[in-house]
Each structure stands twice: as C-alpha cells, then as structure tokens.
C-alpha positions as semicolon CSV with decimal commas, in nm:
position;residue;x (nm);y (nm);z (nm)
1;M;2,780;1,635;22,599
2;I;2,784;1,494;22,248
3;Y;2,955;1,172;22,360
4;E;2,654;1,096;22,579
5;E;2,419;1,159;22,286
6;I;2,620;0,918;22,069
7;I;2,612;0,655;22,344
8;R;2,236;0,693;22,370
9;G;2,202;0,663;21,991
10;I;2,408;0,342;21,995
11;T;2,207;0,185;22,276
12;D;1,882;0,281;22,101
13;G;2,006;0,145;21,767
14;E;1,954;0,476;21,582
15;A;2,196;0,454;21,288
16;E;2,112;0,783;21,117
17;E;2,124;0,971;21,445
18;V;2,466;0,826;21,534
19;A;2,603;0,918;21,190
20;D;2,473;1,274;21,224
21;L;2,611;1,310;21,577
22;S;2,950;1,180;21,464
23;K;2,958;1,445;21,190
24;Q;2,862;1,713;21,442
25;A;3,137;1,603;21,678
26;L;3,402;1,632;21,406
27;V;3,273;1,974;21,298
28;Q;3,289;2,089;21,660
29;G;3,653;1,988;21,678
30;Y;3,636;1,664;21,872
31;P;3,921;1,426;21,766
32;A;3,802;1,125;21,568
33;T;3,982;0,889;21,806
34;M;3,795;1,035;22,103
35;V;3,459;1,018;21,925
36;L;3,539;0,654;21,854
37;E;3,646;0,567;22,208
38;K;3,418;0,785;22,424
39;G;3,117;0,769;22,193
40;L;3,087;0,465;21,968
41;L;3,287;0,216;22,173
42;A;3,147;0,336;22,504
43;G;2,800;0,283;22,361
44;M;2,876;-0,067;22,232
45;N;3,043;-0,161;22,561
46;K;2,722;-0,060;22,736
47;V;2,520;-0,278;22,500
48;A;2,765;-0,566;22,548
49;D;2,727;-0,544;22,926
50;K;2,348;-0,557;22,893
51;F;2,376;-0,856;22,658
52;R;2,601;-1,043;22,902
53;N;2,344;-0,980;23,175
54;Q;2,062;-1,091;22,941
55;R;1,898;-0,748;22,948
56;V;1,891;-0,714;22,568
57;M;1,835;-0,968;22,289
58;V;2,045;-1,042;21,981
59;P;1,827;-0,830;21,742
60;E;1,882;-0,526;21,965
61;V;2,256;-0,588;21,969
62;L;2,257;-0,606;21,590
63;M;2,070;-0,275;21,566
64;S;2,327;-0,116;21,796
65;A;2,608;-0,264;21,586
66;R;2,447;-0,115;21,273
67;A;2,437;0,224;21,446
68;M;2,801;0,188;21,546
69;H;2,902;0,109;21,188
70;A;2,714;0,417;21,068
71;G;2,929;0,626;21,299
72;L;3,245;0,443;21,195
73;S;3,176;0,521;20,829
74;I;3,198;0,890;20,922
75;L;3,511;0,856;21,136
76;E;3,714;0,612;20,929
77;P;3,859;0,863;20,676
78;Y;3,988;1,074;20,966
79;L;4,134;0,770;21,141
80;K;4,306;0,664;20,818
81;S;4,460;1,009;20,760
82;K;4,588;1,002;21,118
83;R;4,750;0,664;21,064
84;K;4,964;0,784;20,775
85;C;5,189;0,987;21,000
86;E;5,198;0,749;21,296
87;R;5,396;0,444;21,405
88;K;5,426;0,135;21,191
89;G;5,330;-0,218;21,277
90;I;5,115;-0,497;21,136
91;I;4,832;-0,679;21,311
92;V;4,638;-0,972;21,166
93;I;4,290;-1,012;21,311
94;G;4,009;-1,260;21,260
95;T;3,729;-1,461;21,419
96;V;3,813;-1,831;21,433
97;A;3,663;-2,109;21,221
98;G;3,304;-2,202;21,300
99;D;3,225;-1,859;21,441
100;L;3,047;-1,593;21,233
101;H;3,039;-1,316;21,494
102;D;3,222;-0,998;21,397
103;I;3,097;-0,720;21,626
104;G;3,371;-0,762;21,884
105;K;3,636;-0,814;21,619
106;N;3,534;-0,498;21,438
107;L;3,546;-0,295;21,759
108;V;3,898;-0,417;21,829
109;K;3,995;-0,350;21,468
110;M;3,883;0,012;21,483
111;M;4,054;0,074;21,816
112;A;4,376;-0,077;21,684
113;M;4,352;0,130;21,365
114;A;4,329;0,444;21,577
115;T;4,682;0,375;21,708
116;G;4,835;0,383;21,361
117;V;4,897;0,016;21,286
118;K;4,822;-0,162;20,959
119;I;4,534;-0,406;21,005
120;I;4,489;-0,721;20,798
121;D;4,133;-0,831;20,868
122;L;4,066;-1,193;20,774
123;G;3,699;-1,166;20,865
124;V;3,506;-1,449;21,030
125;D;3,517;-1,829;21,016
126;V;3,894;-1,824;20,969
127;S;4,066;-2,164;20,963
128;S;4,389;-2,236;21,147
129;K;4,556;-2,295;20,810
130;K;4,456;-1,950;20,688
131;F;4,588;-1,784;21,006
132;V;4,921;-1,967;20,971
133;N;4,953;-1,889;20,600
134;I;4,893;-1,516;20,651
135;V;5,146;-1,506;20,937
136;R;5,399;-1,672;20,708
137;K;5,326;-1,431;20,424
138;E;5,284;-1,098;20,605
139;K;5,510;-1,150;20,910
140;P;5,284;-0,944;21,141
141;D;5,389;-0,813;21,479
142;M;5,068;-0,944;21,636
143;L;4,798;-1,198;21,563
144;M;4,460;-1,129;21,727
145;M;4,196;-1,400;21,738
146;A;3,835;-1,370;21,853
147;A;3,583;-1,636;21,954
148;L;3,228;-1,577;22,070
149;L;3,127;-1,944;22,096
150;T;3,275;-2,190;22,344
151;T;3,269;-2,457;22,074
152;T;3,517;-2,261;21,862
153;M;3,767;-2,183;22,139
154;P;3,984;-2,493;22,066
155;I;4,067;-2,347;21,724
156;M;4,278;-2,085;21,901
157;K;4,502;-2,351;22,055
158;Q;4,519;-2,523;21,719
159;V;4,653;-2,202;21,561
160;V;4,915;-2,159;21,836
161;D;5,025;-2,523;21,802
162;E;5,050;-2,504;21,422
163;L;5,256;-2,185;21,442
164;H;5,495;-2,373;21,671
165;E;5,509;-2,667;21,431
166;V;5,611;-2,453;21,133
167;G;5,858;-2,240;21,331
168;L;5,660;-1,914;21,317
169;R;5,543;-1,883;21,677
170;H;5,849;-1,699;21,805
171;G;5,810;-1,417;21,554
172;V;5,457;-1,307;21,641
173;K;5,274;-1,203;21,957
174;I;4,934;-1,369;21,996
175;A;4,632;-1,206;22,160
176;V;4,289;-1,361;22,217
177;G;3,952;-1,229;22,325
178;G;3,577;-1,278;22,316
179;A;3,292;-1,339;22,556
180;P;3,387;-1,695;22,667
181;I;3,762;-1,624;22,678
182;G;3,953;-1,544;22,996
183;E;4,304;-1,492;23,127
184;N;4,343;-1,856;23,232
185;F;4,240;-1,989;22,892
186;A;4,482;-1,755;22,715
187;R;4,764;-1,878;22,937
188;E;4,668;-2,245;22,890
189;I;4,683;-2,229;22,510
190;G;5,010;-2,036;22,506
191;A;4,880;-1,696;22,393
192;D;5,076;-1,387;22,496
193;Y;4,784;-1,159;22,580
194;Y;4,415;-1,159;22,666
195;F;4,203;-0,847;22,615
196;E;3,866;-0,806;22,780
197;S;3,757;-0,502;22,577
198;A;3,843;-0,304;22,265
199;S;3,952;-0,007;22,477
200;D;4,205;-0,232;22,650
201;V;4,354;-0,312;22,309
202;K;4,400;0,054;22,220
203;H;4,566;0,140;22,550
204;F;4,793;-0,165;22,530
205;L;4,908;-0,083;22,177
206;E;4,975;0,280;22,264
207;D;5,198;0,171;22,551
208;N;5,363;-0,140;22,406
209;L;5,357;-0,157;22,025
210;E;5,689;0,024;21,977
211;R;5,857;-0,217;22,220
212;I;5,708;-0,522;22,046
213;I;5,829;-0,404;21,705
214;T;6,176;-0,318;21,837
215;R;6,220;-0,657;22,004
216;K;6,106;-0,836;21,690
217;K;6,371;-0,660;21,482
218;A;6,644;-0,716;21,741
C-alpha cells in the first residue's frame, strides 16, 4: 500500500521519493489528511521511536524530517482548502525559550491544521513574555508548548504562572508535550493537557475542540 511506501521513504530519509509518493496518493484519491496521518506522521513516529531507543542518530532524524517536509509541501494546499469549510478555533503553538527543536512542534502543527483550526506558530526559542503577549492579543482557545530539552522544561511553568499573574489563564487551555515531558509534569505545572504524539493531538481536537470553544464563549 502507498502508505507503507511513504513510511519507508520517511525512515530512509528520501525526500524526493516521499514528495512523489504523496503526489501519487492524492492522484489516486487518498484524502490528504489520511496521507498525512497514515503516511508522513506514521513514518516520523517510527523514526522517533528509534531515536528514543538510540537506534538512529540525529543526522538520520534530520534527513527523515526533511523527507517529511517534502511530503507536507505537497499536502499543505489540500489541507488548507479543507480548513476553509471546517470548524473555527485558534491555537498558538511554539517551542519554549532555549530550545531550537521544531520537528515535534511541526508534526503537531500539521495534525492540528488538518482538523480545521487556525494555527499561530511562534516557532522555536519562544520566551514566556512572547507567549503571554500573543495570548493577550489573539485570545486563542488553546496554547500548545513543546520542549525537547529537560533544561527548558521550567519555562513551561513560567508561562503558566505569568498567565495567572496577568489574569489570562482562565481563558485559554494549555497543552504541553515533548520527549522529556509526561503526564505528571503537566499536572504539576498546571497545564490542562499532555499529548504524547501528534496523532493524539488530532484525535483530541476532533473530539473536544467544539466543546472547548463553546465553553469559552459561555
């Protein structure tokens, strides 16, 4: 099946092959969201598992990420056109200050985009002040923060605390994720949700985003 070929292309770091396979999948009638989830994300999840178990090195992960982005460049116009007619909602996403990793953040971003929400991507190395200012300005339904380094995890609590201090915490749901993050840490810092994978984010938003938006407006 073409999904398996895309997964293999991702794990092998073959960017051109993944882009071509993504085009083929669309031509054959596969939905862009399914190509994203069952092909590109499934492939990157496989690479992430190998990385966690020290079976691949950082350069190999970066090659796989490059291949994933090649596929995303093909799918993104179709995901955008799908979003126009779907539910509303705003999510701010970023990797916290001191951390320059964006692979996980970008995976979550694309999965969230596939559900129809508007994404405000702050990029990497985002300070607590910048997170708070964008929440104040954009009034998002959710704030998603990523950290791939244990040394940057405290920034997440700093953001939560500062949102409390300026009276903005009640109006936004906060989700955290990343390799060193876990359920207990999320609870300790006062976050609302912890997501282990990008696929978890997509499924959560499909099931809960409408309720989150409705409660916010109530």
